[in-house]
């Protein structure tokens, strides 16, 4: 009961913050105001963390004896950002009702970047614009000011992490189609991470959005008593504002984002990590992109298994991932279902070569309505170089019936759904006794069987239709019950037809 109350309290906190922030939408659209809100939340967090350490340094006890609380080096040693006096939350909140509050916040962001090189060019300076209502902004500052985000207790409970992820999800919903450019629904990321298990090594996402793949990898490591410094992350993003979201998302968790790169050309035209060989690749590339500059890359060295069509980037992404995998590396990524069966522009030939090279380990069919930004059905691909376990086999999983409806439009995986799929995969991979083919859900398939299906990888072709449970009622008894019910309904229909005729006759309509 106490745990339930704590969860309800946490949800109320996030929802209260969201309602306050949502008032800003009267003058600016969702794509703009997410930077306003998340920038303020970030500012509150680093100010809280600074103040927490500042008081300990000021007390000068134990390891902090003789420390100078105004020395930025003291904070760097503790992985805490130094916040200049004019940027501290106490100063911001004292100015919340002033007409120039927007400029005050922009100046604070500049001051923080000036003393923290890691944040240079990342923080939003959008608060002094005329279309941002100062009174509403002041109200948001007051609301955020009531919540501890960066002190020791809040850090232990990951208050900021929950609020930040909740807001990213809400912004994705608010933006609709555009929301998917920066946000992959959390339950999909959880499933990718639980299946890949990125414990140690280099983790790469060449279309990293707001950094959800990296954050979930960190959570996975912590939940399995691993060491965060055992992994290093690499990423690339072509949208500058989304890149800034990613860097802030990582900074609030103390994750080194120095290897996250931004350029407008993107990973195909301007590959920021050309020599990287990653141990894990986790990605959600944009589906079915037509304008990916494929005509400029016809002879690219990445197309080892065939040149992808100019009008669809799906197989360019697949081969980009493979190009960056270490000899025993693993990749897990989201693609549109069409990638499993398309033969357009030579895609079928590339898929055949991937199968024959034994690079495909698992395919998971996802349910509909998981994504905020598209209704296109999607799937997960898992590739591995240097297969040792289950060589010559592919596991197909049809998870299209799993999950629950969050609202009328969107579905999500429950924790038990994620565990069911991940456990099925790991039991199969490790050849445990717990794995067995389940009709309608999972099937381990040899490559020769895939060849018989002309290298189409749609899980439904292999797992089949689930068997219906026999309820023990004989067919004849069922039919007798159905016909009796149908006869009764037909009699009721006759009575209703006569009643309709009577009522219509009263207003002069004769049938």
XYZ file of N, CA and C in Angstrom, residues 7-238:
696
model
N 3.965 5.722 -5.709
C 3.829 5.791 -7.175
C 2.814 6.857 -7.564
N 1.647 6.876 -6.837
C 0.619 7.875 -7.127
C 1.145 9.286 -6.894
N 1.958 9.455 -5.837
C 2.533 10.763 -5.530
C 3.475 11.201 -6.647
N 4.290 10.249 -7.146
C 5.214 10.559 -8.224
C 4.465 10.955 -9.487
N 3.382 10.204 -9.819
C 2.596 10.514 -11.004
C 1.947 11.890 -10.876
N 1.465 12.220 -9.667
C 0.832 13.515 -9.448
C 1.836 14.635 -9.657
N 3.068 14.441 -9.186
C 4.124 15.432 -9.361
C 4.354 15.706 -10.841
N 4.513 14.665 -11.625
C 4.785 14.820 -13.051
C 3.600 15.480 -13.768
N 2.397 15.057 -13.405
C 1.209 15.611 -14.058
C 0.994 17.076 -13.688
N 1.282 17.438 -12.441
C 1.154 18.837 -12.015
C 2.123 19.716 -12.796
N 3.351 19.253 -12.918
C 4.348 19.994 -13.689
C 3.903 20.142 -15.141
N 3.358 19.079 -15.693
C 2.949 19.108 -17.099
C 1.817 20.116 -17.321
N 0.840 20.109 -16.427
C -0.289 21.044 -16.571
C 0.181 22.490 -16.523
N 1.147 22.770 -15.637
C 1.692 24.125 -15.543
C 2.440 24.484 -16.823
N 3.268 23.560 -17.288
C 4.054 23.808 -18.495
C 3.161 23.959 -19.717
N 2.071 23.217 -19.750
C 1.194 23.203 -20.915
C 0.531 24.562 -21.157
N 0.497 25.401 -20.128
C -0.091 26.736 -20.295
C 0.716 27.582 -21.277
N 1.982 27.244 -21.468
C 2.824 28.006 -22.381
C 2.407 27.826 -23.836
N 1.598 26.792 -24.096
C 1.259 26.489 -25.481
C 0.315 27.497 -26.117
N -0.201 28.419 -25.341
C -1.158 29.359 -25.927
C -0.484 30.293 -26.930
N 0.833 30.475 -26.805
C 1.534 31.379 -27.709
C 2.579 30.700 -28.595
N 3.047 29.525 -28.215
C 4.067 28.843 -29.018
C 3.683 27.382 -29.170
N 4.161 26.743 -30.238
C 3.765 25.354 -30.471
C 4.628 24.387 -29.667
N 4.204 23.129 -29.689
C 4.851 22.111 -28.851
C 6.322 21.943 -29.193
N 6.655 22.038 -30.480
C 8.043 21.846 -30.893
C 8.967 22.876 -30.260
N 8.455 24.083 -30.012
C 9.267 25.130 -29.382
C 9.242 25.023 -27.858
N 8.041 24.833 -27.302
C 7.962 24.982 -25.847
C 8.563 23.816 -25.082
N 8.827 22.693 -25.740
C 9.521 21.620 -25.015
C 10.925 22.064 -24.604
N 11.571 22.894 -25.453
C 12.908 23.376 -25.114
C 12.856 24.378 -23.964
N 11.788 25.175 -23.928
C 11.593 26.132 -22.838
C 11.463 25.382 -21.508
N 10.592 24.383 -21.495
C 10.290 23.665 -20.257
C 11.465 22.791 -19.819
N 12.003 21.995 -20.731
C 13.081 21.082 -20.359
C 14.351 21.850 -19.989
N 14.558 23.009 -20.610
C 15.697 23.840 -20.237
C 15.591 24.325 -18.799
N 14.378 24.723 -18.382
C 14.161 25.168 -16.997
C 14.357 24.025 -16.012
N 13.842 22.867 -16.361
C 13.989 21.697 -15.486
C 15.476 21.356 -15.329
N 16.212 21.437 -16.428
C 17.644 21.174 -16.384
C 18.354 22.198 -15.489
N 17.968 23.466 -15.631
C 18.570 24.535 -14.830
C 18.311 24.309 -13.336
N 17.079 23.900 -12.987
C 16.745 23.627 -11.591
C 17.571 22.465 -11.056
N 17.738 21.443 -11.870
C 18.498 20.272 -11.453
C 19.946 20.615 -11.130
N 20.626 21.283 -12.091
C 22.049 21.531 -11.851
C 22.238 22.538 -10.716
N 21.263 23.436 -10.520
C 21.343 24.383 -9.411
C 21.166 23.658 -8.074
N 20.212 22.705 -8.018
C 20.017 21.910 -6.802
C 21.267 21.109 -6.455
N 21.842 20.460 -7.481
C 23.034 19.644 -7.255
C 24.192 20.520 -6.777
N 24.310 21.698 -7.369
C 25.343 22.639 -6.966
C 25.146 23.072 -5.513
N 23.916 23.481 -5.166
C 23.636 23.973 -3.811
C 23.892 22.892 -2.767
N 23.547 21.646 -3.106
C 23.746 20.520 -2.189
C 25.235 20.369 -1.848
N 26.080 20.412 -2.889
C 27.515 20.276 -2.669
C 28.091 21.567 -2.063
N 27.557 22.707 -2.461
C 28.011 23.994 -1.945
C 27.920 24.026 -0.413
N 26.792 23.564 0.128
C 26.601 23.578 1.585
C 27.583 22.650 2.277
N 27.901 21.519 1.659
C 28.862 20.589 2.263
C 30.276 21.166 2.228
N 30.611 21.821 1.105
C 31.925 22.459 1.005
C 32.052 23.613 2.000
N 30.961 24.361 2.139
C 30.950 25.512 3.051
C 31.131 25.061 4.499
N 30.523 23.922 4.857
C 30.659 23.386 6.221
C 32.094 22.943 6.492
N 32.796 22.510 5.427
C 34.210 22.169 5.543
C 34.506 20.995 6.436
N 33.604 20.013 6.475
C 33.813 18.857 7.355
C 34.410 17.696 6.576
N 35.167 16.869 7.290
C 35.715 15.648 6.714
C 36.543 15.902 5.475
N 36.215 15.233 4.386
C 36.976 15.337 3.136
C 36.918 16.732 2.529
N 35.952 17.565 2.999
C 35.798 18.906 2.437
C 36.475 19.980 3.289
N 37.261 19.587 4.259
C 37.952 20.545 5.126
C 38.871 21.440 4.298
N 38.723 22.756 4.466
C 39.556 23.718 3.764
C 39.155 23.979 2.330
N 38.052 23.400 1.886
C 37.608 23.578 0.490
C 36.975 24.955 0.310
N 37.111 25.483 -0.906
C 36.517 26.773 -1.244
C 35.217 26.519 -2.017
N 34.053 26.857 -1.446
C 32.788 26.568 -2.116
C 32.568 27.356 -3.412
N 33.406 28.375 -3.676
C 33.273 29.145 -4.919
C 34.329 28.755 -5.958
N 35.045 27.654 -5.704
C 36.068 27.184 -6.640
C 35.443 26.149 -7.594
N 35.325 26.456 -8.891
C 34.709 25.512 -9.838
C 35.362 24.140 -9.859
N 36.684 24.076 -9.581
C 37.383 22.785 -9.616
C 36.853 21.810 -8.568
N 36.358 22.326 -7.445
C 35.808 21.464 -6.397
C 34.585 20.699 -6.912
N 33.861 21.310 -7.816
C 32.626 20.712 -8.328
C 32.912 19.707 -9.445
N 33.889 20.052 -10.292
C 34.269 19.133 -11.356
C 34.737 17.799 -10.817
N 35.433 17.832 -9.673
C 35.930 16.599 -9.058
C 34.789 15.694 -8.601
N 33.608 16.289 -8.341
C 32.450 15.523 -7.872
C 31.421 15.307 -8.988
N 31.809 15.619 -10.241
C 30.909 15.487 -11.391
C 29.639 16.322 -11.217
N 29.804 17.519 -10.647
C 28.698 18.464 -10.455
C 29.043 19.733 -11.229
N 28.055 20.286 -11.938
C 28.296 21.509 -12.699
C 28.369 22.712 -11.753
N 29.366 23.572 -11.975
C 29.463 24.807 -11.192
C 28.451 25.811 -11.739
N 27.666 26.419 -10.844
C 26.637 27.373 -11.254
C 27.008 28.756 -10.707
N 27.295 29.728 -11.584
C 27.601 31.082 -11.114
C 26.423 31.677 -10.338
N 26.714 32.639 -9.508
C 25.704 33.191 -8.602
C 24.468 33.698 -9.331
N 24.669 34.365 -10.481
C 23.533 34.942 -11.210
C 22.690 33.898 -11.934
N 23.144 32.630 -11.915
C 22.397 31.563 -12.583
C 21.770 30.585 -11.596
N 21.977 30.793 -10.308
C 21.434 29.873 -9.317
C 19.919 30.045 -9.202
N 19.267 28.943 -8.895
C 17.804 28.951 -8.906
C 17.225 29.992 -7.950
N 17.866 30.200 -6.839
C 17.363 31.179 -5.875
C 17.298 32.568 -6.514
N 18.287 32.884 -7.330
C 18.295 34.175 -8.033
C 17.201 34.217 -9.100
N 17.069 33.125 -9.845
C 16.046 33.057 -10.909
C 14.656 33.215 -10.300
N 14.390 32.467 -9.235
C 13.045 32.495 -8.649
C 12.728 33.862 -8.038
N 13.732 34.543 -7.521
C 13.511 35.877 -6.957
C 13.098 36.884 -8.036
N 13.481 36.570 -9.292
C 13.166 37.466 -10.415
C 11.956 36.983 -11.222
N 11.282 35.914 -10.750
C 10.248 35.253 -11.558
C 9.118 36.182 -11.989
N 8.771 37.176 -11.168
C 7.639 38.050 -11.481
C 8.070 39.333 -12.215
N 9.364 39.471 -12.489
C 9.866 40.660 -13.164
C 9.599 40.571 -14.669
N 9.338 41.717 -15.319
C 9.009 41.691 -16.746
C 10.145 41.188 -17.636
N 11.389 41.272 -17.158
C 12.534 40.834 -17.974
C 13.035 39.450 -17.560
N 12.151 38.609 -16.979
C 12.555 37.285 -16.507
C 13.147 36.434 -17.629
N 12.619 36.587 -18.848
C 13.134 35.802 -19.971
C 14.601 36.069 -20.226
N 14.988 37.361 -20.234
C 16.392 37.723 -20.450
C 17.259 37.238 -19.293
N 16.712 37.291 -18.079
C 17.453 36.814 -16.903
C 17.834 35.340 -17.068
N 16.884 34.529 -17.577
C 17.156 33.097 -17.763
C 18.164 32.891 -18.891
N 18.017 33.614 -20.001
C 18.978 33.494 -21.108
C 20.388 33.830 -20.630
N 20.506 34.875 -19.829
C 21.821 35.260 -19.288
C 22.370 34.166 -18.369
N 21.475 33.531 -17.609
C 21.890 32.436 -16.717
C 22.437 31.266 -17.528
N 21.771 30.937 -18.619
C 22.236 29.850 -19.479
C 23.616 30.167 -20.044
N 23.816 31.404 -20.481
C 25.136 31.816 -20.993
C 26.206 31.690 -19.912
N 25.868 32.116 -18.687
C 26.833 32.068 -17.585
C 27.230 30.637 -17.261
N 26.266 29.717 -17.288
C 26.551 28.304 -17.003
C 27.446 27.711 -18.079
N 27.141 27.997 -19.349
C 27.983 27.490 -20.431
C 29.398 28.063 -20.336
N 29.489 29.325 -19.869
C 30.795 29.961 -19.760
C 31.708 29.311 -18.747
N 31.146 28.695 -17.715
C 31.969 28.062 -16.677
C 31.979 26.536 -16.774
N 31.240 25.984 -17.728
C 31.184 24.521 -17.905
C 31.345 24.180 -19.388
N 32.578 24.020 -19.856
C 32.830 23.767 -21.282
C 32.039 22.591 -21.849
N 31.722 21.594 -21.008
C 30.965 20.430 -21.489
C 29.575 20.805 -21.981
N 29.051 21.936 -21.495
C 27.698 22.349 -21.861
C 27.684 23.417 -22.951
N 28.837 23.760 -23.492
C 28.936 24.820 -24.483
C 28.058 24.522 -25.689
N 27.169 25.463 -26.020
C 26.311 25.333 -27.193
C 25.142 24.382 -27.033
N 24.881 23.914 -25.808
C 23.832 22.917 -25.586
C 22.567 23.522 -24.988
N 22.724 24.482 -24.092
C 21.561 24.987 -23.353
C 20.723 25.942 -24.200
N 19.385 25.891 -24.053
C 18.513 26.774 -24.845
C 18.543 28.203 -24.317
N 18.593 29.152 -25.234
C 18.468 30.574 -24.869
C 17.285 31.126 -25.657
N 16.106 30.752 -25.217
C 14.875 31.061 -25.966
C 13.856 31.788 -25.100
N 14.292 32.260 -23.943
C 13.338 32.761 -22.947
C 13.024 34.250 -23.098
N 13.858 35.000 -23.830
C 13.630 36.430 -23.967
C 12.778 36.817 -25.157
N 12.208 35.833 -25.854
C 11.414 36.129 -27.048
C 10.072 36.747 -26.683
N 9.567 37.566 -27.601
C 8.323 38.296 -27.330
C 7.100 37.389 -27.249
N 7.135 36.250 -27.955
C 5.944 35.380 -27.963
C 5.867 34.471 -26.741
N 6.783 34.627 -25.806
C 6.755 33.832 -24.580
C 6.183 34.691 -23.445
N 5.025 34.308 -22.954
C 4.329 35.086 -21.921
C 5.105 35.044 -20.600
N 5.549 36.228 -20.139
C 6.363 36.313 -18.929
C 5.633 35.869 -17.686
N 4.329 36.150 -17.610
C 3.559 35.774 -16.420
C 3.453 34.256 -16.305
N 3.162 33.593 -17.425
C 3.075 32.126 -17.422
C 4.434 31.515 -17.129
N 5.485 32.100 -17.701
C 6.846 31.632 -17.453
C 7.186 31.737 -15.968
N 6.794 32.862 -15.350
C 7.019 33.033 -13.914
C 6.288 31.994 -13.094
N 5.054 31.665 -13.495
C 4.284 30.627 -12.802
C 4.943 29.270 -12.910
N 5.510 28.961 -14.081
C 6.205 27.695 -14.273
C 7.453 27.631 -13.393
N 8.176 28.741 -13.299
C 9.359 28.803 -12.433
C 8.967 28.534 -10.982
N 7.868 29.125 -10.536
C 7.410 28.917 -9.153
C 7.048 27.453 -8.909
N 6.386 26.815 -9.893
C 5.998 25.403 -9.733
C 7.227 24.510 -9.681
N 8.145 24.701 -10.615
C 9.371 23.898 -10.635
C 10.177 24.132 -9.357
N 10.104 25.364 -8.831
C 10.843 25.710 -7.624
C 10.403 24.956 -6.383
N 9.213 24.358 -6.415
C 8.717 23.616 -5.254
C 9.249 22.185 -5.207
N 9.957 21.773 -6.234
C 10.380 20.375 -6.346
C 11.892 20.270 -6.271
N 12.371 19.413 -5.398
C 13.808 19.138 -5.332
C 14.164 18.155 -6.437
N 15.110 18.532 -7.286
C 15.473 17.686 -8.418
C 16.902 17.167 -8.353
N 17.807 17.950 -7.749
C 19.214 17.582 -7.832
C 19.922 17.311 -6.520
N 19.194 17.349 -5.375
C 19.881 17.030 -4.127
C 20.061 15.514 -3.998
N 20.733 15.102 -2.944
C 21.093 13.676 -2.810
C 19.869 12.770 -2.809
N 18.818 13.163 -2.074
C 17.620 12.327 -1.991
C 16.937 12.221 -3.343
N 16.794 13.365 -4.030
C 16.136 13.358 -5.344
C 16.927 12.523 -6.340
N 18.260 12.603 -6.262
C 19.090 11.808 -7.166
C 18.891 10.322 -6.918
N 18.808 9.947 -5.646
C 18.645 8.526 -5.319
C 17.314 7.995 -5.826
N 16.307 8.861 -5.898
C 14.987 8.453 -6.378
C 14.815 8.726 -7.872
N 15.845 9.297 -8.505
C 15.809 9.648 -9.925
C 14.573 10.480 -10.264
N 14.283 11.477 -9.417
C 13.113 12.336 -9.648
C 13.224 13.025 -11.010
N 14.410 13.591 -11.285
C 14.586 14.307 -12.548
C 14.441 13.373 -13.741
N 15.031 12.192 -13.647
C 14.938 11.242 -14.755
C 13.497 10.920 -15.103
N 12.682 10.691 -14.078
C 11.264 10.376 -14.321
C 10.534 11.553 -14.955
N 10.776 12.748 -14.395
C 10.104 13.940 -14.920
C 10.519 14.185 -16.363
N 11.821 14.072 -16.639
C 12.339 14.336 -17.976
C 11.746 13.356 -18.988
N 11.730 12.070 -18.653
C 11.180 11.068 -19.571
C 9.679 11.250 -19.763
N 8.977 11.576 -18.678
C 7.534 11.818 -18.780
C 7.261 12.969 -19.741
N 8.043 14.037 -19.587
C 7.848 15.204 -20.445
C 8.182 14.885 -21.903
N 9.255 14.170 -22.145
C 9.607 13.804 -23.521
C 8.468 13.020 -24.174
N 7.888 12.092 -23.410
C 6.760 11.318 -23.931
C 5.553 12.188 -24.213
N 5.245 13.109 -23.293
C 4.098 14.003 -23.482
C 4.319 14.953 -24.662
N 5.544 15.413 -24.838
C 5.830 16.289 -25.977
C 5.685 15.518 -27.288
N 6.127 14.261 -27.292
C 5.982 13.452 -28.499
C 4.511 13.275 -28.853
N 3.672 13.047 -27.838
C 2.232 12.943 -28.080
C 1.672 14.254 -28.618
N 2.090 15.367 -28.021
C 1.570 16.680 -28.405
C 1.974 17.048 -29.828
N 3.170 16.611 -30.238
C 3.661 16.978 -31.564
C 3.200 16.015 -32.647
N 2.655 14.864 -32.260
C 2.149 13.925 -33.261
C 3.244 13.421 -34.164
N 3.100 13.636 -35.480
C 4.034 13.102 -36.461
C 5.483 13.482 -36.167
N 5.709 14.741 -35.748
C 7.072 15.206 -35.531
C 7.679 14.656 -34.250
N 6.837 14.171 -33.340
C 7.341 13.707 -32.055
C 8.306 12.551 -32.162
N 8.131 11.695 -33.167
C 8.995 10.539 -33.318
C 10.400 10.878 -33.746
N 10.629 12.137 -34.155
C 11.972 12.521 -34.556
C 12.930 12.554 -33.371
N 12.390 12.751 -32.174
C 13.291 12.841 -31.027
C 13.001 11.823 -29.938
N 11.925 11.039 -30.090
C 11.525 10.176 -28.974
C 11.069 8.814 -29.469
N 11.669 7.765 -28.900
C 11.206 6.392 -29.113
C 10.505 5.951 -27.842
N 9.255 5.468 -27.930
C 8.528 5.066 -26.720
C 9.365 4.171 -25.810
N 9.262 4.450 -24.519
C 10.150 3.832 -23.533
C 10.097 2.309 -23.558
N 8.901 1.731 -23.719
C 8.810 0.273 -23.632
C 9.521 -0.416 -24.796
N 9.598 0.238 -25.962
C 10.336 -0.325 -27.092
C 11.830 -0.295 -26.799
N 12.290 0.820 -26.242
C 13.705 0.940 -25.884
C 14.061 -0.091 -24.817
N 13.180 -0.269 -23.840
C 13.415 -1.271 -22.794
C 13.594 -2.654 -23.396
N 12.739 -2.999 -24.358
C 12.821 -4.322 -24.969
C 14.133 -4.484 -25.734
N 14.511 -3.480 -26.516
C 15.780 -3.548 -27.238
C 16.951 -3.760 -26.277
N 16.966 -3.001 -25.199
C 18.079 -3.060 -24.250
C 18.086 -4.381 -23.488
N 16.909 -4.854 -23.074
C 16.841 -6.129 -22.347
C 17.301 -7.289 -23.222
N 17.089 -7.195 -24.528
C 17.521 -8.272 -25.416
C 19.005 -8.172 -25.757
N 19.500 -6.947 -25.936
C 20.910 -6.778 -26.293
C 21.854 -6.903 -25.097
N 21.390 -6.499 -23.915
C 22.190 -6.539 -22.684
C 23.550 -5.855 -22.848
N 23.568 -4.536 -23.032
C 24.832 -3.820 -23.231
C 25.576 -3.583 -21.925
N 26.221 -4.612 -21.413
C 26.932 -4.522 -20.130
C 28.240 -3.747 -20.246
N 28.966 -3.989 -21.333
C 30.347 -3.523 -21.383
C 30.743 -3.275 -22.834
N 31.428 -2.143 -23.082
C 31.925 -1.885 -24.428
C 31.400 -0.587 -25.005
N 31.427 -0.491 -26.329
C 31.027 0.724 -27.032
C 29.596 0.566 -27.538
N 28.761 1.550 -27.172
C 27.351 1.553 -27.575
C 27.147 2.707 -28.549
N 26.527 2.407 -29.701
C 26.430 3.392 -30.782
C 24.996 3.521 -31.269
N 24.575 4.771 -31.480
C 23.272 5.062 -32.087
C 23.482 6.198 -33.083
N 23.440 5.900 -34.387
C 23.730 6.925 -35.397
C 22.571 7.868 -35.700
N 21.437 7.688 -35.028
C 20.275 8.588 -35.185
C 19.647 8.696 -33.801
N 20.397 9.307 -32.873
C 20.155 9.090 -31.443
C 19.022 9.902 -30.841
N 18.407 10.852 -31.574
C 17.291 11.602 -31.016
C 17.656 12.234 -29.684
N 16.785 12.083 -28.693
C 17.037 12.679 -27.375
C 17.814 11.761 -26.441
N 18.360 10.667 -26.967
C 19.284 9.834 -26.193
C 18.647 8.733 -25.375
N 17.405 8.376 -25.676
C 16.705 7.363 -24.885
C 17.394 6.020 -24.853
N 18.034 5.618 -25.960
C 18.730 4.329 -26.003
C 19.876 4.304 -24.992
N 20.600 5.416 -24.884
C 21.726 5.479 -23.950
C 21.238 5.477 -22.501
N 20.171 6.224 -22.238
C 19.631 6.304 -20.874
C 19.148 4.941 -20.412
N 18.454 4.224 -21.296
C 17.944 2.910 -20.926
C 19.081 1.914 -20.743
N 20.157 2.061 -21.502
C 21.338 1.207 -21.320
C 21.940 1.430 -19.942
N 21.994 2.705 -19.528
C 22.510 3.024 -18.194
C 21.651 2.371 -17.116
N 20.326 2.453 -17.279
C 19.421 1.849 -16.288
C 19.619 0.340 -16.229
N 19.808 -0.271 -17.384
C 20.011 -1.720 -17.435
C 21.262 -2.106 -16.667
N 22.340 -1.377 -16.898
C 23.614 -1.675 -16.231
C 23.462 -1.548 -14.719
N 22.828 -0.460 -14.275
C 22.653 -0.244 -12.840
C 21.773 -1.320 -12.217
N 20.710 -1.714 -12.918
C 19.791 -2.703 -12.358
C 20.418 -4.084 -12.263
N 21.501 -4.314 -13.003
C 22.194 -5.604 -12.948
C 23.549 -5.482 -12.249
N 23.652 -4.456 -11.388
C 24.855 -4.248 -10.577
C 26.131 -4.132 -11.412
N 25.980 -3.560 -12.607
C 27.151 -3.342 -13.442
C 27.774 -1.983 -13.170
N 28.841 -1.664 -13.902
C 29.554 -0.395 -13.727
C 29.336 0.477 -14.957
N 28.838 1.689 -14.714
C 28.544 2.588 -15.817
C 29.788 2.952 -16.609
N 30.948 3.019 -15.934
C 32.162 3.388 -16.655
C 32.720 2.230 -17.493
N 32.008 1.108 -17.514
C 32.401 -0.001 -18.385
C 31.902 0.191 -19.812
N 31.018 1.174 -20.026
C 30.554 1.424 -21.387
C 30.925 2.845 -21.813
N 31.080 3.019 -23.096
C 31.273 4.358 -23.667
C 30.252 4.506 -24.791
N 29.686 5.684 -24.916
C 28.607 5.875 -25.877
C 29.039 6.787 -27.017
N 28.503 6.474 -28.200
C 28.782 7.235 -29.412
C 27.443 7.453 -30.122
N 27.255 8.659 -30.619
C 25.994 8.927 -31.292
C 26.118 10.042 -32.296
N 25.070 10.187 -33.098
C 25.019 11.266 -34.082
C 23.569 11.670 -34.272
N 23.361 12.968 -34.481
C 22.011 13.500 -34.674
C 22.091 14.670 -35.653
N 21.151 14.727 -36.607
C 21.198 15.774 -37.625
C 20.374 16.998 -37.258
